[in-house]
Amino acid sequence: MKVDVLLGLQWGDEGKGKVVDVLTPEYDAVTRFQGGPNAGHTLEFEGQKYVLRSIPSGIFQGGKMNIIGNGVVLDPILFRQEAEALAASGHDLTRQLYISKKAHLIMPTHRILDAAYEAAKGDAKVGTTGKGIGPTYTDKVSRNGLRVGDLLSGFDEKYAIAKRKHEVILKGLGYPYDITDLEKEWFEALEYLKRFQFIDSEHVINHLLDEGKSILAEGAQGTMLDVDFGSYPFVTSSNTVCAGACVGLGVAPRRIGEVYGIFKAYCTRVGAGPFPTELFDETGDLLGERGHEFGAVTGRKRRCGWIDLVALRYAVMINGVTRLIMMKSDVLDTFDTVKACVAYRIDGKETEDFPFDICEGVEPVYVELPGWKTDLTRMTSEDEFPEEFNAYISFLEDELGVPIKIVSVGPDREQTILRYED
Ligand code: GDP
Ligand code: IMO
Ligand code: MG
């Protein structure tokens, strides 16, 4: 069997958690392959709402195996808070959740470094989630990181060496900090972490595939936040694209199956950085209000704008998307018309190709389509879709060259419409 990958095509928060939960019954295991607690994946079912940060979104579907892969960075404190909150609501994860020994640990000083680097950038700051993501991946690549498997031997010495390096950097930056309480909490959280099963996840995953088991890989962030292909330097520090699943799980490219690309019917971004279709008017405010566009983790207001097909076409290409999933269609229900950016105008010239840099001088070229002015939220089949909404779907499919397999019309698990069977 193969690993199917589900990943965001925009700037994150597309609704990955919801759809992973919906698709999990089709799979034997769900895995995260990159990112860490910078993610906030929201799931709603049976009147309850859950936000997951490091734990895969397959955790609520009947005892399926959930794996935190080697490409993930794990903060023991935030992981403990997440796991304890789930345990308190009746979801004991200890027999369902497996953690790669090769996943890197976010140290208390990584969080401080994240804040210190942001402060040093001044106006050019990235607007990170402040979770220590960048510094942890930096240490991984520069071979100074600590891994979950290091907890099994010689950990204290490795920790002391890594921490000393951070202290030197922080002193150099002149950044004041005190981690006494945070460090105590971190070591307590490490003891808590040890109740979970640490595994050689690349072996486990490949054995599962050899045995004919199916796996769903859950992306975090989105393609436009990818460290190589996103709007650099306003990106996260991992490869959020499909190839990241190979590296972040230890599976060969030929073992990747379907690639689900997920996007909102419009577009949002949280944090700093370019966003060509951003709206600064009442339409943008209305999208934010109707879409409840506030960060699942940080509570920050998300910037809103029309769908950007130049960026989406690029994301489809980089990821090799085979099936599209459109989210939050209901948010557009009240609009008379909806707009879609089909090209950029740069220095007076129109282009449909995503350029090297979208930081300056990019003007969106829009196509305007009729709105559907119909409540989609109670619909259960595509047969009920109004004509104008079907026209919007067909337009996007033509522009992107990939079928839209799933349409989401509300936050609940049930508000998910499968458009066609294979
Ligand atoms: P993720 O990070 O990609 O998992 O997405 P988030 O959970 O950060 O953000 C998506 C938000 O949209 C969450 O609050 C979801 O509950 C909500 N959501 C998901 N799908 C829909 C939808 O079809 N309609 C509406 N109105 N909300 C949705
Ligand atoms: P999910 O998985 C939206 C953004 C931050 C910032 C940039 C770098 O919920 O879609 P980082 O803390 O990663 O160094 O921040 O990336 N960012 C996200 N935006 N959704 C996310 O995750 C994000 N994770 C990081 O706002 O602009
Ligand atoms: Mg999110």
PDB file of C-alpha atoms in Angstrom, residues 14-218:
ATOM      1  CA  GLU A  14      -7.139  25.542   5.363  1.00  0.00           C
ATOM      2  CA  GLY A  15      -9.009  22.986   7.502  1.00  0.00           C
ATOM      3  CA  LYS A  16      -6.547  20.075   7.379  1.00  0.00           C
ATOM      4  CA  GLY A  17      -7.490  18.761  10.835  1.00  0.00           C
ATOM      5  CA  LYS A  18     -11.170  18.526   9.975  1.00  0.00           C
ATOM      6  CA  VAL A  19     -10.602  16.564   6.775  1.00  0.00           C
ATOM      7  CA  VAL A  20      -7.964  14.240   8.228  1.00  0.00           C
ATOM      8  CA  ASP A  21     -10.511  13.295  10.898  1.00  0.00           C
ATOM      9  CA  VAL A  22     -13.151  12.704   8.193  1.00  0.00           C
ATOM     10  CA  LEU A  23     -10.811  10.552   6.063  1.00  0.00           C
ATOM     11  CA  THR A  24      -9.234   8.534   8.903  1.00  0.00           C
ATOM     12  CA  PRO A  25     -11.785   5.663   8.793  1.00  0.00           C
ATOM     13  CA  GLU A  26     -10.361   4.802   5.321  1.00  0.00           C
ATOM     14  CA  TYR A  27      -6.846   4.353   6.756  1.00  0.00           C
ATOM     15  CA  ASP A  28      -4.970   2.130   9.212  1.00  0.00           C
ATOM     16  CA  ALA A  29      -2.658   4.865  10.484  1.00  0.00           C
ATOM     17  CA  VAL A  30      -2.303   8.640  10.481  1.00  0.00           C
ATOM     18  CA  THR A  31       1.061  10.395  10.721  1.00  0.00           C
ATOM     19  CA  ARG A  32       2.379  13.930  11.102  1.00  0.00           C
ATOM     20  CA  PHE A  33       5.576  14.517   9.112  1.00  0.00           C
ATOM     21  CA  GLN A  34       6.724  18.097   9.779  1.00  0.00           C
ATOM     22  CA  GLY A  35       6.058  21.183  11.854  1.00  0.00           C
ATOM     23  CA  GLY A  36       5.208  21.146  15.516  1.00  0.00           C
ATOM     24  CA  PRO A  37       3.030  23.103  17.906  1.00  0.00           C
ATOM     25  CA  ASN A  38       2.982  26.053  15.511  1.00  0.00           C
ATOM     26  CA  ALA A  39       0.107  24.073  13.979  1.00  0.00           C
ATOM     27  CA  GLY A  40      -3.435  24.342  15.303  1.00  0.00           C
ATOM     28  CA  HIS A  41      -5.787  21.834  13.716  1.00  0.00           C
ATOM     29  CA  THR A  42      -9.448  22.190  14.658  1.00  0.00           C
ATOM     30  CA  LEU A  43     -11.933  19.306  14.693  1.00  0.00           C
ATOM     31  CA  GLU A  44     -15.622  19.539  15.490  1.00  0.00           C
ATOM     32  CA  PHE A  45     -18.009  16.667  16.049  1.00  0.00           C
ATOM     33  CA  GLU A  46     -20.890  15.771  18.370  1.00  0.00           C
ATOM     34  CA  GLY A  47     -21.025  19.372  19.584  1.00  0.00           C
ATOM     35  CA  GLN A  48     -17.404  19.304  20.784  1.00  0.00           C
ATOM     36  CA  LYS A  49     -14.458  21.266  19.439  1.00  0.00           C
ATOM     37  CA  TYR A  50     -10.840  20.137  19.753  1.00  0.00           C
ATOM     38  CA  VAL A  51      -7.629  21.900  18.692  1.00  0.00           C
ATOM     39  CA  LEU A  52      -4.624  19.659  18.039  1.00  0.00           C
ATOM     40  CA  ARG A  53      -1.084  20.980  17.759  1.00  0.00           C
ATOM     41  CA  SER A  54       1.352  18.068  17.676  1.00  0.00           C
ATOM     42  CA  ILE A  55      -0.966  15.089  17.894  1.00  0.00           C
ATOM     43  CA  PRO A  56      -2.253  13.767  14.549  1.00  0.00           C
ATOM     44  CA  SER A  57      -5.903  14.428  13.746  1.00  0.00           C
ATOM     45  CA  GLY A  58      -6.695  10.722  13.367  1.00  0.00           C
ATOM     46  CA  ILE A  59      -6.776  10.301  17.122  1.00  0.00           C
ATOM     47  CA  PHE A  60     -10.561  10.427  17.513  1.00  0.00           C
ATOM     48  CA  GLN A  61     -11.469   7.696  15.057  1.00  0.00           C
ATOM     49  CA  GLY A  62     -11.715   4.313  16.741  1.00  0.00           C
ATOM     50  CA  GLY A  63      -8.281   3.381  18.005  1.00  0.00           C
ATOM     51  CA  LYS A  64      -6.358   3.974  14.764  1.00  0.00           C
ATOM     52  CA  MET A  65      -2.575   4.113  15.063  1.00  0.00           C
ATOM     53  CA  ASN A  66      -1.316   7.715  15.155  1.00  0.00           C
ATOM     54  CA  ILE A  67       2.376   8.462  14.648  1.00  0.00           C
ATOM     55  CA  ILE A  68       4.409  11.617  15.254  1.00  0.00           C
ATOM     56  CA  GLY A  69       7.066  11.242  12.549  1.00  0.00           C
ATOM     57  CA  ASN A  70      10.776  12.047  12.556  1.00  0.00           C
ATOM     58  CA  GLY A  71      10.248  15.345  10.703  1.00  0.00           C
ATOM     59  CA  VAL A  72       8.209  16.821  13.556  1.00  0.00           C
ATOM     60  CA  VAL A  73       9.600  19.074  16.300  1.00  0.00           C
ATOM     61  CA  LEU A  74       8.053  18.341  19.672  1.00  0.00           C
ATOM     62  CA  ASP A  75       7.686  20.606  22.691  1.00  0.00           C
ATOM     63  CA  PRO A  76       7.223  18.306  25.707  1.00  0.00           C
ATOM     64  CA  ILE A  77       5.400  21.001  27.698  1.00  0.00           C
ATOM     65  CA  LEU A  78       2.833  21.751  24.993  1.00  0.00           C
ATOM     66  CA  PHE A  79       2.543  18.069  24.130  1.00  0.00           C
ATOM     67  CA  ARG A  80       1.755  17.272  27.753  1.00  0.00           C
ATOM     68  CA  GLN A  81      -0.898  20.008  27.916  1.00  0.00           C
ATOM     69  CA  GLU A  82      -2.480  18.665  24.738  1.00  0.00           C
ATOM     70  CA  ALA A  83      -2.415  15.012  25.811  1.00  0.00           C
ATOM     71  CA  GLU A  84      -3.686  15.791  29.323  1.00  0.00           C
ATOM     72  CA  ALA A  85      -6.566  17.870  27.976  1.00  0.00           C
ATOM     73  CA  LEU A  86      -7.536  14.969  25.707  1.00  0.00           C
ATOM     74  CA  ALA A  87      -7.233  12.476  28.575  1.00  0.00           C
ATOM     75  CA  ALA A  88      -9.505  14.711  30.694  1.00  0.00           C
ATOM     76  CA  SER A  89     -12.121  14.541  27.953  1.00  0.00           C
ATOM     77  CA  GLY A  90     -11.947  10.750  27.910  1.00  0.00           C
ATOM     78  CA  HIS A  91      -9.331  10.174  25.203  1.00  0.00           C
ATOM     79  CA  ASP A  92      -6.405   8.255  26.648  1.00  0.00           C
ATOM     80  CA  LEU A  93      -3.770   8.222  23.921  1.00  0.00           C
ATOM     81  CA  THR A  94      -1.047   6.083  25.449  1.00  0.00           C
ATOM     82  CA  ARG A  95      -1.961   2.957  23.474  1.00  0.00           C
ATOM     83  CA  GLN A  96      -2.754   4.750  20.227  1.00  0.00           C
ATOM     84  CA  LEU A  97      -0.006   7.317  19.856  1.00  0.00           C
ATOM     85  CA  TYR A  98       3.575   6.557  18.819  1.00  0.00           C
ATOM     86  CA  ILE A  99       6.467   9.008  18.700  1.00  0.00           C
ATOM     87  CA  SER A 100       9.497   8.761  16.431  1.00  0.00           C
ATOM     88  CA  LYS A 101      12.818   8.522  18.249  1.00  0.00           C
ATOM     89  CA  LYS A 102      14.185  10.823  15.554  1.00  0.00           C
ATOM     90  CA  ALA A 103      11.726  13.677  16.190  1.00  0.00           C
ATOM     91  CA  HIS A 104      13.568  16.715  17.545  1.00  0.00           C
ATOM     92  CA  LEU A 105      12.820  18.276  20.912  1.00  0.00           C
ATOM     93  CA  ILE A 106      12.004  21.957  21.308  1.00  0.00           C
ATOM     94  CA  MET A 107      14.028  23.170  24.293  1.00  0.00           C
ATOM     95  CA  PRO A 108      13.026  26.051  26.580  1.00  0.00           C
ATOM     96  CA  THR A 109      15.896  28.102  25.132  1.00  0.00           C
ATOM     97  CA  HIS A 110      14.545  27.502  21.597  1.00  0.00           C
ATOM     98  CA  ARG A 111      11.416  29.422  22.539  1.00  0.00           C
ATOM     99  CA  ILE A 112      13.538  32.256  23.926  1.00  0.00           C
ATOM    100  CA  LEU A 113      15.713  32.265  20.802  1.00  0.00           C
ATOM    101  CA  ASP A 114      12.589  32.490  18.627  1.00  0.00           C
ATOM    102  CA  ALA A 115      11.553  35.643  20.510  1.00  0.00           C
ATOM    103  CA  ALA A 116      15.101  37.045  20.465  1.00  0.00           C
ATOM    104  CA  TYR A 117      15.514  36.553  16.685  1.00  0.00           C
ATOM    105  CA  GLU A 118      12.143  38.171  16.064  1.00  0.00           C
ATOM    106  CA  ALA A 119      13.072  41.133  18.270  1.00  0.00           C
ATOM    107  CA  ALA A 120      16.386  41.475  16.418  1.00  0.00           C
ATOM    108  CA  LYS A 121      14.561  41.632  13.060  1.00  0.00           C
ATOM    109  CA  GLY A 122      12.522  44.651  14.197  1.00  0.00           C
ATOM    110  CA  ASP A 123      10.033  45.695  11.507  1.00  0.00           C
ATOM    111  CA  ALA A 124      11.125  42.805   9.290  1.00  0.00           C
ATOM    112  CA  LYS A 125       9.956  40.217  11.801  1.00  0.00           C
ATOM    113  CA  VAL A 126       8.241  37.088  10.484  1.00  0.00           C
ATOM    114  CA  GLY A 127       5.447  37.100  13.058  1.00  0.00           C
ATOM    115  CA  THR A 128       6.213  33.540  14.135  1.00  0.00           C
ATOM    116  CA  THR A 129       4.002  31.613  16.503  1.00  0.00           C
ATOM    117  CA  GLY A 130       6.763  31.988  19.124  1.00  0.00           C
ATOM    118  CA  LYS A 131       6.956  28.248  19.689  1.00  0.00           C
ATOM    119  CA  GLY A 132      10.679  27.872  18.976  1.00  0.00           C
ATOM    120  CA  ILE A 133      10.143  26.218  15.594  1.00  0.00           C
ATOM    121  CA  GLY A 134      12.865  28.048  13.630  1.00  0.00           C
ATOM    122  CA  PRO A 135      15.635  27.645  16.240  1.00  0.00           C
ATOM    123  CA  THR A 136      14.820  23.937  16.707  1.00  0.00           C
ATOM    124  CA  TYR A 137      15.025  23.177  12.976  1.00  0.00           C
ATOM    125  CA  THR A 138      18.173  25.333  12.809  1.00  0.00           C
ATOM    126  CA  ASP A 139      19.790  23.127  15.454  1.00  0.00           C
ATOM    127  CA  LYS A 140      18.629  19.995  13.636  1.00  0.00           C
ATOM    128  CA  VAL A 141      20.298  21.079  10.395  1.00  0.00           C
ATOM    129  CA  SER A 142      23.439  22.372  12.110  1.00  0.00           C
ATOM    130  CA  ARG A 143      23.698  19.061  13.985  1.00  0.00           C
ATOM    131  CA  ASN A 144      23.182  20.491  17.455  1.00  0.00           C
ATOM    132  CA  GLY A 145      19.682  19.160  18.098  1.00  0.00           C
ATOM    133  CA  LEU A 146      18.260  16.851  20.746  1.00  0.00           C
ATOM    134  CA  ARG A 147      16.050  13.983  19.668  1.00  0.00           C
ATOM    135  CA  VAL A 148      13.344  12.053  21.480  1.00  0.00           C
ATOM    136  CA  GLY A 149      15.578   8.959  21.286  1.00  0.00           C
ATOM    137  CA  ASP A 150      18.291  10.831  23.179  1.00  0.00           C
ATOM    138  CA  LEU A 151      16.088  10.530  26.259  1.00  0.00           C
ATOM    139  CA  LEU A 152      17.052   6.862  26.363  1.00  0.00           C
ATOM    140  CA  SER A 153      20.728   7.557  27.247  1.00  0.00           C
ATOM    141  CA  GLY A 154      23.181  10.354  28.072  1.00  0.00           C
ATOM    142  CA  PHE A 155      20.490  13.008  27.824  1.00  0.00           C
ATOM    143  CA  ASP A 156      21.576  15.417  30.560  1.00  0.00           C
ATOM    144  CA  GLU A 157      25.018  15.967  29.071  1.00  0.00           C
ATOM    145  CA  LYS A 158      23.647  16.544  25.557  1.00  0.00           C
ATOM    146  CA  TYR A 159      21.096  18.969  26.982  1.00  0.00           C
ATOM    147  CA  ALA A 160      23.745  20.935  28.896  1.00  0.00           C
ATOM    148  CA  ILE A 161      25.926  21.299  25.758  1.00  0.00           C
ATOM    149  CA  ALA A 162      23.021  22.475  23.602  1.00  0.00           C
ATOM    150  CA  LYS A 163      21.777  24.884  26.268  1.00  0.00           C
ATOM    151  CA  ARG A 164      25.263  26.411  26.688  1.00  0.00           C
ATOM    152  CA  LYS A 165      25.377  27.215  22.960  1.00  0.00           C
ATOM    153  CA  HIS A 166      22.017  28.937  23.201  1.00  0.00           C
ATOM    154  CA  GLU A 167      23.122  30.954  26.204  1.00  0.00           C
ATOM    155  CA  VAL A 168      26.103  32.289  24.265  1.00  0.00           C
ATOM    156  CA  ILE A 169      23.869  33.364  21.369  1.00  0.00           C
ATOM    157  CA  LEU A 170      21.330  35.015  23.674  1.00  0.00           C
ATOM    158  CA  LYS A 171      24.104  36.865  25.484  1.00  0.00           C
ATOM    159  CA  GLY A 172      25.432  38.067  22.117  1.00  0.00           C
ATOM    160  CA  LEU A 173      21.970  39.341  21.182  1.00  0.00           C
ATOM    161  CA  GLY A 174      21.683  41.028  24.582  1.00  0.00           C
ATOM    162  CA  TYR A 175      18.273  39.427  25.055  1.00  0.00           C
ATOM    163  CA  PRO A 176      17.164  39.231  28.723  1.00  0.00           C
ATOM    164  CA  TYR A 177      15.482  35.995  29.856  1.00  0.00           C
ATOM    165  CA  ASP A 178      14.892  33.700  32.801  1.00  0.00           C
ATOM    166  CA  ILE A 179      14.015  30.081  32.101  1.00  0.00           C
ATOM    167  CA  THR A 180      14.143  28.729  35.663  1.00  0.00           C
ATOM    168  CA  ASP A 181      10.428  27.849  35.875  1.00  0.00           C
ATOM    169  CA  LEU A 182      10.110  26.897  32.228  1.00  0.00           C
ATOM    170  CA  GLU A 183      13.058  24.507  32.475  1.00  0.00           C
ATOM    171  CA  LYS A 184      11.590  22.800  35.547  1.00  0.00           C
ATOM    172  CA  GLU A 185       8.284  22.349  33.751  1.00  0.00           C
ATOM    173  CA  TRP A 186      10.140  21.045  30.677  1.00  0.00           C
ATOM    174  CA  PHE A 187      11.964  18.313  32.601  1.00  0.00           C
ATOM    175  CA  GLU A 188       8.722  17.260  34.310  1.00  0.00           C
ATOM    176  CA  ALA A 189       7.064  17.118  30.902  1.00  0.00           C
ATOM    177  CA  LEU A 190       9.880  14.894  29.606  1.00  0.00           C
ATOM    178  CA  GLU A 191       9.047  12.373  32.346  1.00  0.00           C
ATOM    179  CA  TYR A 192       5.410  12.502  31.231  1.00  0.00           C
ATOM    180  CA  LEU A 193       6.471  11.981  27.612  1.00  0.00           C
ATOM    181  CA  LYS A 194       8.153   8.705  28.564  1.00  0.00           C
ATOM    182  CA  ARG A 195       4.791   7.003  29.093  1.00  0.00           C
ATOM    183  CA  PHE A 196       4.323   7.071  25.311  1.00  0.00           C
ATOM    184  CA  GLN A 197       5.892   4.588  22.941  1.00  0.00           C
ATOM    185  CA  PHE A 198       9.076   5.811  21.258  1.00  0.00           C
ATOM    186  CA  ILE A 199       9.533   3.992  17.962  1.00  0.00           C
ATOM    187  CA  ASP A 200      11.822   3.693  14.958  1.00  0.00           C
ATOM    188  CA  SER A 201       8.999   5.178  12.937  1.00  0.00           C
ATOM    189  CA  GLU A 202      10.581   4.742   9.494  1.00  0.00           C
ATOM    190  CA  HIS A 203      10.729   0.973  10.098  1.00  0.00           C
ATOM    191  CA  VAL A 204       7.224   0.816  11.535  1.00  0.00           C
ATOM    192  CA  ILE A 205       5.742   2.833   8.654  1.00  0.00           C
ATOM    193  CA  ASN A 206       7.456   0.804   5.933  1.00  0.00           C
ATOM    194  CA  HIS A 207       6.455  -2.471   7.618  1.00  0.00           C
ATOM    195  CA  LEU A 208       2.851  -1.301   7.771  1.00  0.00           C
ATOM    196  CA  LEU A 209       2.954  -0.562   4.032  1.00  0.00           C
ATOM    197  CA  ASP A 210       4.549  -3.949   3.308  1.00  0.00           C
ATOM    198  CA  GLU A 211       1.723  -5.611   5.248  1.00  0.00           C
ATOM    199  CA  GLY A 212      -0.841  -3.889   3.009  1.00  0.00           C
ATOM    200  CA  LYS A 213      -1.837  -1.231   5.529  1.00  0.00           C
ATOM    201  CA  SER A 214      -2.795   2.254   4.371  1.00  0.00           C
ATOM    202  CA  ILE A 215      -1.420   5.454   5.838  1.00  0.00           C
ATOM    203  CA  LEU A 216      -2.569   9.069   5.706  1.00  0.00           C
ATOM    204  CA  ALA A 217       0.145  11.707   6.184  1.00  0.00           C
ATOM    205  CA  GLU A 218      -1.171  14.955   7.661  1.00  0.00           C
TER     206      GLU A 218
END
